[in-house]
Amino acid sequence: MKKWLSGIALMTAISAHAATEASHQLEQVWFTEGLRTPESVLVHGSGDAKILFVSEIEGQGADADGKGGVAKMSPDGKILNQDWVRGLNAPKGLGIFNDKLYVADLTEVVEIALDSGKILRKIAVADSVFLNDIAISTQGEVFVSDTRTNKVHRIVDGKAELWLDNVTSANGLKVIDDQLIIGAGEQLLSVDREKNITVLAKGFASGIDGVEPVADGEFVVTCWVGLVYYVHADGRLEQLIDSREEKINTADLGYDPDTGIVYIPNFFKDSVTAYRLVKSGS
């Protein structure tokens, strides 16, 4: 069920915590309830065909209970098909390559046909515990983080391999050119093909969850506890949301560069909120 800005007591609490002297702001566009523990939002398509994929844990975040799935929403906040895919365990990060959706699901990456929602295969990731986010290169390499083992794995031609170890609380991932961006605990890292690591930003008040590039060298980053930051190219952090006191989680966000809309799943509040990212005074 969708609710607009007026009369939304829940999200008013979030707005009250936005930075007052900031160069960027998040202006709420819509708020939709009725999801089932949404963890990640992925924007796909263009024009009238654009949709949002939303991973729904529904059960517990670390349980192999078969309750999870992927829902489809419209960019204006309508739930189109909440049961598009069901029978997953605790699905989290999402990625698309060609005509397939890839979902991080505890110890497997699930490959799903975009046209039908049919599960094509489940790719086991050896020694994994809590697969969390996914990013896919232009060559089709599927990178997946395992937060609880501090690792990033890579899947090529359906086979998983360890790609990077000792990455503290590895979570949010994004591929930009030949760099893998990693939200690693309270640091945002960039890792090149030779696995050289550069710290892009640090000092986040909690572990990073989602990462989305919004400009050259600049990002919007969420921390699951209820924090959203704008990260400038020089590493400066600008807090946009702090909803920790109200216990409104800000999980793995999606971003639409065409519209400047940020989509944030609120996890235990069973909702997704859309914001427009704007510069202050614009």
PDB file of C-alpha atoms in Angstrom:
ATOM      1  CA  MET A   1       0.000   0.000   0.000  1.00  0.00           C
ATOM      2  CA  LYS A   2       1.497   3.317  -1.092  1.00  0.00           C
ATOM      3  CA  LYS A   3       1.381   6.458   1.016  1.00  0.00           C
ATOM      4  CA  TRP A   4       2.442   9.915  -0.115  1.00  0.00           C
ATOM      5  CA  LEU A   5       4.455  12.391   1.914  1.00  0.00           C
ATOM      6  CA  SER A   6       1.502  14.025   3.653  1.00  0.00           C
ATOM      7  CA  GLY A   7       0.440  12.235   6.804  1.00  0.00           C
ATOM      8  CA  ILE A   8       3.347   9.812   7.009  1.00  0.00           C
ATOM      9  CA  ALA A   9       4.320   9.867  10.649  1.00  0.00           C
ATOM     10  CA  LEU A  10       6.903   7.122  10.252  1.00  0.00           C
ATOM     11  CA  MET A  11       9.025   8.927   7.695  1.00  0.00           C
ATOM     12  CA  THR A  12       8.625  12.351   9.265  1.00  0.00           C
ATOM     13  CA  ALA A  13      11.025  11.071  11.894  1.00  0.00           C
ATOM     14  CA  ILE A  14      13.631  10.465   9.217  1.00  0.00           C
ATOM     15  CA  SER A  15      13.308  13.940   7.735  1.00  0.00           C
ATOM     16  CA  ALA A  16      13.864  15.490  11.142  1.00  0.00           C
ATOM     17  CA  HIS A  17      17.345  14.008  11.227  1.00  0.00           C
ATOM     18  CA  ALA A  18      18.542  15.224   7.818  1.00  0.00           C
ATOM     19  CA  ALA A  19      21.629  17.405   7.947  1.00  0.00           C
ATOM     20  CA  THR A  20      20.638  21.078   8.223  1.00  0.00           C
ATOM     21  CA  GLU A  21      23.821  22.553   6.784  1.00  0.00           C
ATOM     22  CA  ALA A  22      24.389  20.184   3.912  1.00  0.00           C
ATOM     23  CA  SER A  23      25.183  20.606   0.243  1.00  0.00           C
ATOM     24  CA  HIS A  24      22.878  17.706  -0.638  1.00  0.00           C
ATOM     25  CA  GLN A  25      19.477  16.603   0.600  1.00  0.00           C
ATOM     26  CA  LEU A  26      17.076  13.712   0.150  1.00  0.00           C
ATOM     27  CA  GLU A  27      13.528  14.884  -0.559  1.00  0.00           C
ATOM     28  CA  GLN A  28      10.926  12.187  -0.018  1.00  0.00           C
ATOM     29  CA  VAL A  29       8.868  11.296  -3.090  1.00  0.00           C
ATOM     30  CA  TRP A  30       6.857   8.305  -1.911  1.00  0.00           C
ATOM     31  CA  PHE A  31       6.684   5.667   0.810  1.00  0.00           C
ATOM     32  CA  THR A  32       5.270   2.173   0.258  1.00  0.00           C
ATOM     33  CA  GLU A  33       4.375  -0.300   2.986  1.00  0.00           C
ATOM     34  CA  GLY A  34       3.482  -3.967   2.690  1.00  0.00           C
ATOM     35  CA  LEU A  35       6.845  -5.438   1.724  1.00  0.00           C
ATOM     36  CA  ARG A  36       8.231  -8.452   3.593  1.00  0.00           C
ATOM     37  CA  THR A  37      11.556  -7.503   5.185  1.00  0.00           C
ATOM     38  CA  PRO A  38      12.939  -5.774   2.078  1.00  0.00           C
ATOM     39  CA  GLU A  39      16.736  -5.812   1.960  1.00  0.00           C
ATOM     40  CA  SER A  40      17.800  -4.553  -1.471  1.00  0.00           C
ATOM     41  CA  VAL A  41      16.346  -2.507  -4.343  1.00  0.00           C
ATOM     42  CA  LEU A  42      17.624  -2.703  -7.925  1.00  0.00           C
ATOM     43  CA  VAL A  43      16.483  -0.376 -10.729  1.00  0.00           C
ATOM     44  CA  HIS A  44      16.200  -2.023 -14.151  1.00  0.00           C
ATOM     45  CA  GLY A  45      15.103  -0.966 -17.610  1.00  0.00           C
ATOM     46  CA  SER A  46      14.225   2.386 -19.113  1.00  0.00           C
ATOM     47  CA  GLY A  47      11.212   4.519 -19.975  1.00  0.00           C
ATOM     48  CA  ASP A  48       7.849   2.870 -19.462  1.00  0.00           C
ATOM     49  CA  ALA A  49       9.537  -0.519 -19.041  1.00  0.00           C
ATOM     50  CA  LYS A  50      11.505   0.557 -15.968  1.00  0.00           C
ATOM     51  CA  ILE A  51      10.842  -1.510 -12.830  1.00  0.00           C
ATOM     52  CA  LEU A  52      12.273  -2.065  -9.366  1.00  0.00           C
ATOM     53  CA  PHE A  53      13.334  -5.469  -8.125  1.00  0.00           C
ATOM     54  CA  VAL A  54      13.141  -5.816  -4.331  1.00  0.00           C
ATOM     55  CA  SER A  55      14.609  -8.731  -2.396  1.00  0.00           C
ATOM     56  CA  GLU A  56      12.377  -9.824   0.487  1.00  0.00           C
ATOM     57  CA  ILE A  57      13.834 -11.885   3.322  1.00  0.00           C
ATOM     58  CA  GLU A  58      10.467 -12.342   5.091  1.00  0.00           C
ATOM     59  CA  GLY A  59      11.960 -14.768   7.604  1.00  0.00           C
ATOM     60  CA  GLN A  60      15.224 -14.330   9.501  1.00  0.00           C
ATOM     61  CA  GLY A  61      18.245 -12.812   7.770  1.00  0.00           C
ATOM     62  CA  ALA A  62      20.461 -15.846   8.302  1.00  0.00           C
ATOM     63  CA  ASP A  63      17.940 -18.695   8.076  1.00  0.00           C
ATOM     64  CA  ALA A  64      17.638 -21.159   5.199  1.00  0.00           C
ATOM     65  CA  ASP A  65      13.860 -21.278   5.564  1.00  0.00           C
ATOM     66  CA  GLY A  66      12.617 -20.960   1.980  1.00  0.00           C
ATOM     67  CA  LYS A  67      10.425 -17.960   2.854  1.00  0.00           C
ATOM     68  CA  GLY A  68      12.271 -15.327   0.837  1.00  0.00           C
ATOM     69  CA  GLY A  69      11.792 -14.031  -2.663  1.00  0.00           C
ATOM     70  CA  VAL A  70      11.946 -11.134  -5.089  1.00  0.00           C
ATOM     71  CA  ALA A  71       9.123  -8.645  -5.646  1.00  0.00           C
ATOM     72  CA  LYS A  72       8.584  -6.248  -8.535  1.00  0.00           C
ATOM     73  CA  MET A  73       7.565  -2.621  -8.012  1.00  0.00           C
ATOM     74  CA  SER A  74       6.938   0.317 -10.303  1.00  0.00           C
ATOM     75  CA  PRO A  75       9.160   3.427 -10.057  1.00  0.00           C
ATOM     76  CA  ASP A  76       6.203   5.333  -8.559  1.00  0.00           C
ATOM     77  CA  GLY A  77       5.881   2.925  -5.632  1.00  0.00           C
ATOM     78  CA  LYS A  78       3.206   0.412  -6.668  1.00  0.00           C
ATOM     79  CA  ILE A  79       3.755  -3.242  -5.821  1.00  0.00           C
ATOM     80  CA  LEU A  80       3.313  -4.989  -9.181  1.00  0.00           C
ATOM     81  CA  ASN A  81       4.045  -8.613  -8.315  1.00  0.00           C
ATOM     82  CA  GLN A  82       5.103  -9.471  -4.797  1.00  0.00           C
ATOM     83  CA  ASP A  83       5.413 -13.171  -5.565  1.00  0.00           C
ATOM     84  CA  TRP A  84       7.460 -12.889  -8.755  1.00  0.00           C
ATOM     85  CA  VAL A  85      10.011 -15.278  -7.227  1.00  0.00           C
ATOM     86  CA  ARG A  86       9.514 -17.213  -3.995  1.00  0.00           C
ATOM     87  CA  GLY A  87      11.205 -20.116  -2.256  1.00  0.00           C
ATOM     88  CA  LEU A  88      14.522 -18.388  -1.582  1.00  0.00           C
ATOM     89  CA  ASN A  89      16.118 -18.338   1.844  1.00  0.00           C
ATOM     90  CA  ALA A  90      17.325 -14.911   2.929  1.00  0.00           C
ATOM     91  CA  PRO A  91      17.843 -13.044  -0.370  1.00  0.00           C
ATOM     92  CA  LYS A  92      19.840  -9.836  -0.244  1.00  0.00           C
ATOM     93  CA  GLY A  93      21.907  -8.162  -2.977  1.00  0.00           C
ATOM     94  CA  LEU A  94      20.785  -8.157  -6.606  1.00  0.00           C
ATOM     95  CA  GLY A  95      22.537  -7.791  -9.947  1.00  0.00           C
ATOM     96  CA  ILE A  96      21.618  -8.143 -13.613  1.00  0.00           C
ATOM     97  CA  PHE A  97      23.645  -9.307 -16.586  1.00  0.00           C
ATOM     98  CA  ASN A  98      22.100  -9.793 -19.999  1.00  0.00           C
ATOM     99  CA  ASP A  99      18.729 -11.451 -19.377  1.00  0.00           C
ATOM    100  CA  LYS A 100      19.404 -12.862 -15.919  1.00  0.00           C
ATOM    101  CA  LEU A 101      18.958 -11.628 -12.359  1.00  0.00           C
ATOM    102  CA  TYR A 102      21.511 -12.777  -9.792  1.00  0.00           C
ATOM    103  CA  VAL A 103      20.569 -12.904  -6.095  1.00  0.00           C
ATOM    104  CA  ALA A 104      22.835 -13.378  -3.072  1.00  0.00           C
ATOM    105  CA  ASP A 105      21.088 -16.028  -0.962  1.00  0.00           C
ATOM    106  CA  LEU A 106      23.062 -17.023   2.157  1.00  0.00           C
ATOM    107  CA  THR A 107      25.550 -19.521   0.686  1.00  0.00           C
ATOM    108  CA  GLU A 108      24.392 -19.539  -2.943  1.00  0.00           C
ATOM    109  CA  VAL A 109      23.962 -17.128  -5.802  1.00  0.00           C
ATOM    110  CA  VAL A 110      20.629 -17.762  -7.502  1.00  0.00           C
ATOM    111  CA  GLU A 111      20.332 -17.156 -11.242  1.00  0.00           C
ATOM    112  CA  ILE A 112      16.832 -16.182 -12.396  1.00  0.00           C
ATOM    113  CA  ALA A 113      15.410 -15.609 -15.883  1.00  0.00           C
ATOM    114  CA  LEU A 114      14.267 -11.988 -16.184  1.00  0.00           C
ATOM    115  CA  ASP A 115      11.462 -12.755 -18.609  1.00  0.00           C
ATOM    116  CA  SER A 116       9.774 -15.462 -16.527  1.00  0.00           C
ATOM    117  CA  GLY A 117      11.061 -15.372 -12.961  1.00  0.00           C
ATOM    118  CA  LYS A 118      12.141 -18.985 -13.347  1.00  0.00           C
ATOM    119  CA  ILE A 119      15.060 -20.093 -11.199  1.00  0.00           C
ATOM    120  CA  LEU A 120      17.668 -21.360 -13.661  1.00  0.00           C
ATOM    121  CA  ARG A 121      20.341 -22.546 -11.255  1.00  0.00           C
ATOM    122  CA  LYS A 122      21.842 -22.067  -7.813  1.00  0.00           C
ATOM    123  CA  ILE A 123      25.587 -21.544  -7.662  1.00  0.00           C
ATOM    124  CA  ALA A 124      27.118 -22.698  -4.384  1.00  0.00           C
ATOM    125  CA  VAL A 125      29.872 -20.524  -2.937  1.00  0.00           C
ATOM    126  CA  ALA A 126      32.279 -22.701  -0.955  1.00  0.00           C
ATOM    127  CA  ASP A 127      32.901 -21.790   2.689  1.00  0.00           C
ATOM    128  CA  SER A 128      30.430 -18.901   2.551  1.00  0.00           C
ATOM    129  CA  VAL A 129      28.162 -18.029   5.478  1.00  0.00           C
ATOM    130  CA  PHE A 130      26.301 -14.770   4.814  1.00  0.00           C
ATOM    131  CA  LEU A 131      26.410 -13.715   1.165  1.00  0.00           C
ATOM    132  CA  ASN A 132      25.245 -10.130   1.071  1.00  0.00           C
ATOM    133  CA  ASP A 133      25.690  -7.949  -1.997  1.00  0.00           C
ATOM    134  CA  ILE A 134      26.310  -8.476  -5.698  1.00  0.00           C
ATOM    135  CA  ALA A 135      28.010  -6.442  -8.412  1.00  0.00           C
ATOM    136  CA  ILE A 136      28.580  -7.523 -12.005  1.00  0.00           C
ATOM    137  CA  SER A 137      31.290  -6.383 -14.400  1.00  0.00           C
ATOM    138  CA  THR A 138      30.740  -5.628 -18.078  1.00  0.00           C
ATOM    139  CA  GLN A 139      32.359  -8.996 -18.798  1.00  0.00           C
ATOM    140  CA  GLY A 140      29.735 -10.792 -16.726  1.00  0.00           C
ATOM    141  CA  GLU A 141      31.887 -11.538 -13.667  1.00  0.00           C
ATOM    142  CA  VAL A 142      29.584 -11.787 -10.647  1.00  0.00           C
ATOM    143  CA  PHE A 143      31.190 -10.468  -7.468  1.00  0.00           C
ATOM    144  CA  VAL A 144      29.498 -11.353  -4.178  1.00  0.00           C
ATOM    145  CA  SER A 145      30.444 -10.290  -0.656  1.00  0.00           C
ATOM    146  CA  ASP A 146      30.361 -12.556   2.386  1.00  0.00           C
ATOM    147  CA  THR A 147      30.096 -10.187   5.319  1.00  0.00           C
ATOM    148  CA  ARG A 148      30.665 -12.653   8.126  1.00  0.00           C
ATOM    149  CA  THR A 149      33.808 -14.207   6.642  1.00  0.00           C
ATOM    150  CA  ASN A 150      35.289 -10.907   5.392  1.00  0.00           C
ATOM    151  CA  LYS A 151      35.571 -12.162   1.817  1.00  0.00           C
ATOM    152  CA  VAL A 152      34.580 -11.265  -1.724  1.00  0.00           C
ATOM    153  CA  HIS A 153      33.998 -14.117  -4.166  1.00  0.00           C
ATOM    154  CA  ARG A 154      33.836 -14.043  -7.952  1.00  0.00           C
ATOM    155  CA  ILE A 155      31.705 -16.216 -10.209  1.00  0.00           C
ATOM    156  CA  VAL A 156      32.852 -16.830 -13.785  1.00  0.00           C
ATOM    157  CA  ASP A 157      31.080 -19.260 -16.114  1.00  0.00           C
ATOM    158  CA  GLY A 158      28.976 -20.539 -13.232  1.00  0.00           C
ATOM    159  CA  LYS A 159      31.940 -21.366 -10.992  1.00  0.00           C
ATOM    160  CA  ALA A 160      32.657 -19.511  -7.752  1.00  0.00           C
ATOM    161  CA  GLU A 161      36.154 -18.687  -6.505  1.00  0.00           C
ATOM    162  CA  LEU A 162      37.614 -16.640  -3.689  1.00  0.00           C
ATOM    163  CA  TRP A 163      38.650 -13.264  -5.104  1.00  0.00           C
ATOM    164  CA  LEU A 164      39.605 -11.169  -2.066  1.00  0.00           C
ATOM    165  CA  ASP A 165      40.149 -12.088   1.580  1.00  0.00           C
ATOM    166  CA  ASN A 166      40.483 -10.126   4.825  1.00  0.00           C
ATOM    167  CA  VAL A 167      38.025  -7.396   3.825  1.00  0.00           C
ATOM    168  CA  THR A 168      36.500  -6.331   7.129  1.00  0.00           C
ATOM    169  CA  SER A 169      32.712  -6.867   7.078  1.00  0.00           C
ATOM    170  CA  ALA A 170      32.604  -6.766   3.269  1.00  0.00           C
ATOM    171  CA  ASN A 171      29.130  -5.757   2.174  1.00  0.00           C
ATOM    172  CA  GLY A 172      28.032  -3.231  -0.466  1.00  0.00           C
ATOM    173  CA  LEU A 173      29.614  -3.734  -3.899  1.00  0.00           C
ATOM    174  CA  LYS A 174      29.706  -1.785  -7.157  1.00  0.00           C
ATOM    175  CA  VAL A 175      31.827  -2.228 -10.290  1.00  0.00           C
ATOM    176  CA  ILE A 176      33.016   1.029 -11.881  1.00  0.00           C
ATOM    177  CA  ASP A 177      35.255   0.552 -14.917  1.00  0.00           C
ATOM    178  CA  ASP A 178      38.083  -1.701 -13.687  1.00  0.00           C
ATOM    179  CA  GLN A 179      37.513  -0.946 -10.011  1.00  0.00           C
ATOM    180  CA  LEU A 180      35.452  -2.889  -7.484  1.00  0.00           C
ATOM    181  CA  ILE A 181      34.001  -0.546  -4.878  1.00  0.00           C
ATOM    182  CA  ILE A 182      33.494  -2.234  -1.496  1.00  0.00           C
ATOM    183  CA  GLY A 183      31.705  -1.056   1.608  1.00  0.00           C
ATOM    184  CA  ALA A 184      33.962  -2.655   4.203  1.00  0.00           C
ATOM    185  CA  GLY A 185      32.863  -1.963   7.744  1.00  0.00           C
ATOM    186  CA  GLU A 186      33.344   1.757   8.331  1.00  0.00           C
ATOM    187  CA  GLN A 187      35.443   2.305   5.196  1.00  0.00           C
ATOM    188  CA  LEU A 188      34.649   2.670   1.502  1.00  0.00           C
ATOM    189  CA  LEU A 189      37.324   0.964  -0.602  1.00  0.00           C
ATOM    190  CA  SER A 190      38.300   0.784  -4.254  1.00  0.00           C
ATOM    191  CA  VAL A 191      40.095  -2.350  -5.466  1.00  0.00           C
ATOM    192  CA  ASP A 192      41.733  -2.643  -8.892  1.00  0.00           C
ATOM    193  CA  ARG A 193      42.341  -5.739 -11.021  1.00  0.00           C
ATOM    194  CA  GLU A 194      45.686  -6.338  -9.318  1.00  0.00           C
ATOM    195  CA  LYS A 195      43.846  -6.162  -5.990  1.00  0.00           C
ATOM    196  CA  ASN A 196      45.508  -2.957  -4.892  1.00  0.00           C
ATOM    197  CA  ILE A 197      43.272  -1.302  -2.301  1.00  0.00           C
ATOM    198  CA  THR A 198      42.588   2.426  -1.995  1.00  0.00           C
ATOM    199  CA  VAL A 199      40.546   3.927   0.837  1.00  0.00           C
ATOM    200  CA  LEU A 200      38.015   6.323  -0.711  1.00  0.00           C
ATOM    201  CA  ALA A 201      36.365   7.392   2.544  1.00  0.00           C
ATOM    202  CA  LYS A 202      36.305   6.406   6.190  1.00  0.00           C
ATOM    203  CA  GLY A 203      34.660   7.418   9.435  1.00  0.00           C
ATOM    204  CA  PHE A 204      31.154   6.095   8.851  1.00  0.00           C
ATOM    205  CA  ALA A 205      29.364   5.753  12.190  1.00  0.00           C
ATOM    206  CA  SER A 206      28.383   2.154  11.462  1.00  0.00           C
ATOM    207  CA  GLY A 207      29.067  -0.621   8.977  1.00  0.00           C
ATOM    208  CA  ILE A 208      28.264   0.190   5.356  1.00  0.00           C
ATOM    209  CA  ASP A 209      25.382  -1.645   3.706  1.00  0.00           C
ATOM    210  CA  GLY A 210      24.590  -0.242   0.238  1.00  0.00           C
ATOM    211  CA  VAL A 211      26.755   1.759  -2.177  1.00  0.00           C
ATOM    212  CA  GLU A 212      25.604   3.646  -5.278  1.00  0.00           C
ATOM    213  CA  PRO A 213      27.679   5.997  -7.468  1.00  0.00           C
ATOM    214  CA  VAL A 214      25.786   9.227  -8.195  1.00  0.00           C
ATOM    215  CA  ALA A 215      28.508  11.371  -9.817  1.00  0.00           C
ATOM    216  CA  ASP A 216      32.148  11.056 -10.821  1.00  0.00           C
ATOM    217  CA  GLY A 217      33.870   9.783  -7.682  1.00  0.00           C
ATOM    218  CA  GLU A 218      30.836  10.521  -5.504  1.00  0.00           C
ATOM    219  CA  PHE A 219      28.441   8.086  -3.840  1.00  0.00           C
ATOM    220  CA  VAL A 220      25.360   7.692  -1.714  1.00  0.00           C
ATOM    221  CA  VAL A 221      26.045   5.113   0.996  1.00  0.00           C
ATOM    222  CA  THR A 222      23.693   3.507   3.498  1.00  0.00           C
ATOM    223  CA  CYS A 223      24.454   1.939   6.855  1.00  0.00           C
ATOM    224  CA  TRP A 224      21.838  -0.606   7.889  1.00  0.00           C
ATOM    225  CA  VAL A 225      21.314   0.897  11.360  1.00  0.00           C
ATOM    226  CA  GLY A 226      19.594   3.958   9.876  1.00  0.00           C
ATOM    227  CA  LEU A 227      22.254   6.188   8.346  1.00  0.00           C
ATOM    228  CA  VAL A 228      22.599   7.593   4.838  1.00  0.00           C
ATOM    229  CA  TYR A 229      25.661   9.537   3.676  1.00  0.00           C
ATOM    230  CA  TYR A 230      26.732  11.504   0.644  1.00  0.00           C
ATOM    231  CA  VAL A 231      30.398  10.744  -0.061  1.00  0.00           C
ATOM    232  CA  HIS A 232      32.301  13.474  -1.892  1.00  0.00           C
ATOM    233  CA  ALA A 233      35.174  12.763  -4.268  1.00  0.00           C
ATOM    234  CA  ASP A 234      37.670  13.991  -1.662  1.00  0.00           C
ATOM    235  CA  GLY A 235      36.336  11.476   0.885  1.00  0.00           C
ATOM    236  CA  ARG A 236      34.314  14.004   2.869  1.00  0.00           C
ATOM    237  CA  LEU A 237      31.166  12.525   4.438  1.00  0.00           C
ATOM    238  CA  GLU A 238      27.876  14.387   4.503  1.00  0.00           C
ATOM    239  CA  GLN A 239      25.135  12.841   6.632  1.00  0.00           C
ATOM    240  CA  LEU A 240      21.742  12.907   4.937  1.00  0.00           C
ATOM    241  CA  ILE A 241      19.656  10.717   7.253  1.00  0.00           C
ATOM    242  CA  ASP A 242      19.941   9.473  10.814  1.00  0.00           C
ATOM    243  CA  SER A 243      16.940   7.381  11.858  1.00  0.00           C
ATOM    244  CA  ARG A 244      18.705   5.213  14.424  1.00  0.00           C
ATOM    245  CA  GLU A 245      16.658   6.492  17.343  1.00  0.00           C
ATOM    246  CA  GLU A 246      13.416   5.551  15.576  1.00  0.00           C
ATOM    247  CA  LYS A 247      14.929   2.177  14.559  1.00  0.00           C
ATOM    248  CA  ILE A 248      14.144   2.772  10.896  1.00  0.00           C
ATOM    249  CA  ASN A 249      16.726   0.773   8.969  1.00  0.00           C
ATOM    250  CA  THR A 250      18.309   1.968   5.756  1.00  0.00           C
ATOM    251  CA  ALA A 251      19.411  -1.163   3.919  1.00  0.00           C
ATOM    252  CA  ASP A 252      20.821  -1.762   0.411  1.00  0.00           C
ATOM    253  CA  LEU A 253      19.673   1.183  -1.706  1.00  0.00           C
ATOM    254  CA  GLY A 254      18.958   1.449  -5.406  1.00  0.00           C
ATOM    255  CA  TYR A 255      19.585   4.536  -7.548  1.00  0.00           C
ATOM    256  CA  ASP A 256      18.121   5.757 -10.835  1.00  0.00           C
ATOM    257  CA  PRO A 257      20.585   8.104 -12.584  1.00  0.00           C
ATOM    258  CA  ASP A 258      17.890   9.176 -15.071  1.00  0.00           C
ATOM    259  CA  THR A 259      15.727  10.737 -12.376  1.00  0.00           C
ATOM    260  CA  GLY A 260      18.088  11.193  -9.430  1.00  0.00           C
ATOM    261  CA  ILE A 261      15.785   9.033  -7.297  1.00  0.00           C
ATOM    262  CA  VAL A 262      17.212   6.986  -4.430  1.00  0.00           C
ATOM    263  CA  TYR A 263      15.216   3.930  -3.295  1.00  0.00           C
ATOM    264  CA  ILE A 264      15.845   2.776   0.265  1.00  0.00           C
ATOM    265  CA  PRO A 265      14.409  -0.438   1.801  1.00  0.00           C
ATOM    266  CA  ASN A 266      13.486   0.046   5.468  1.00  0.00           C
ATOM    267  CA  PHE A 267      13.926  -3.635   6.394  1.00  0.00           C
ATOM    268  CA  PHE A 268      12.050  -4.303   9.683  1.00  0.00           C
ATOM    269  CA  LYS A 269       9.540  -1.541   8.846  1.00  0.00           C
ATOM    270  CA  ASP A 270       8.503  -3.609   5.786  1.00  0.00           C
ATOM    271  CA  SER A 271       8.628  -0.575   3.527  1.00  0.00           C
ATOM    272  CA  VAL A 272      10.542   1.167   0.761  1.00  0.00           C
ATOM    273  CA  THR A 273      11.043   4.932   0.588  1.00  0.00           C
ATOM    274  CA  ALA A 274      11.925   6.890  -2.548  1.00  0.00           C
ATOM    275  CA  TYR A 275      13.847  10.159  -2.284  1.00  0.00           C
ATOM    276  CA  ARG A 276      15.023  12.681  -4.830  1.00  0.00           C
ATOM    277  CA  LEU A 277      18.685  13.553  -4.380  1.00  0.00           C
ATOM    278  CA  VAL A 278      19.080  17.318  -4.731  1.00  0.00           C
ATOM    279  CA  LYS A 279      21.679  19.926  -4.037  1.00  0.00           C
ATOM    280  CA  SER A 280      20.724  22.300  -1.251  1.00  0.00           C
ATOM    281  CA  GLY A 281      19.049  25.417  -2.551  1.00  0.00           C
ATOM    282  CA  SER A 282      18.309  23.936  -5.960  1.00  0.00           C
TER     283      SER A 282
END
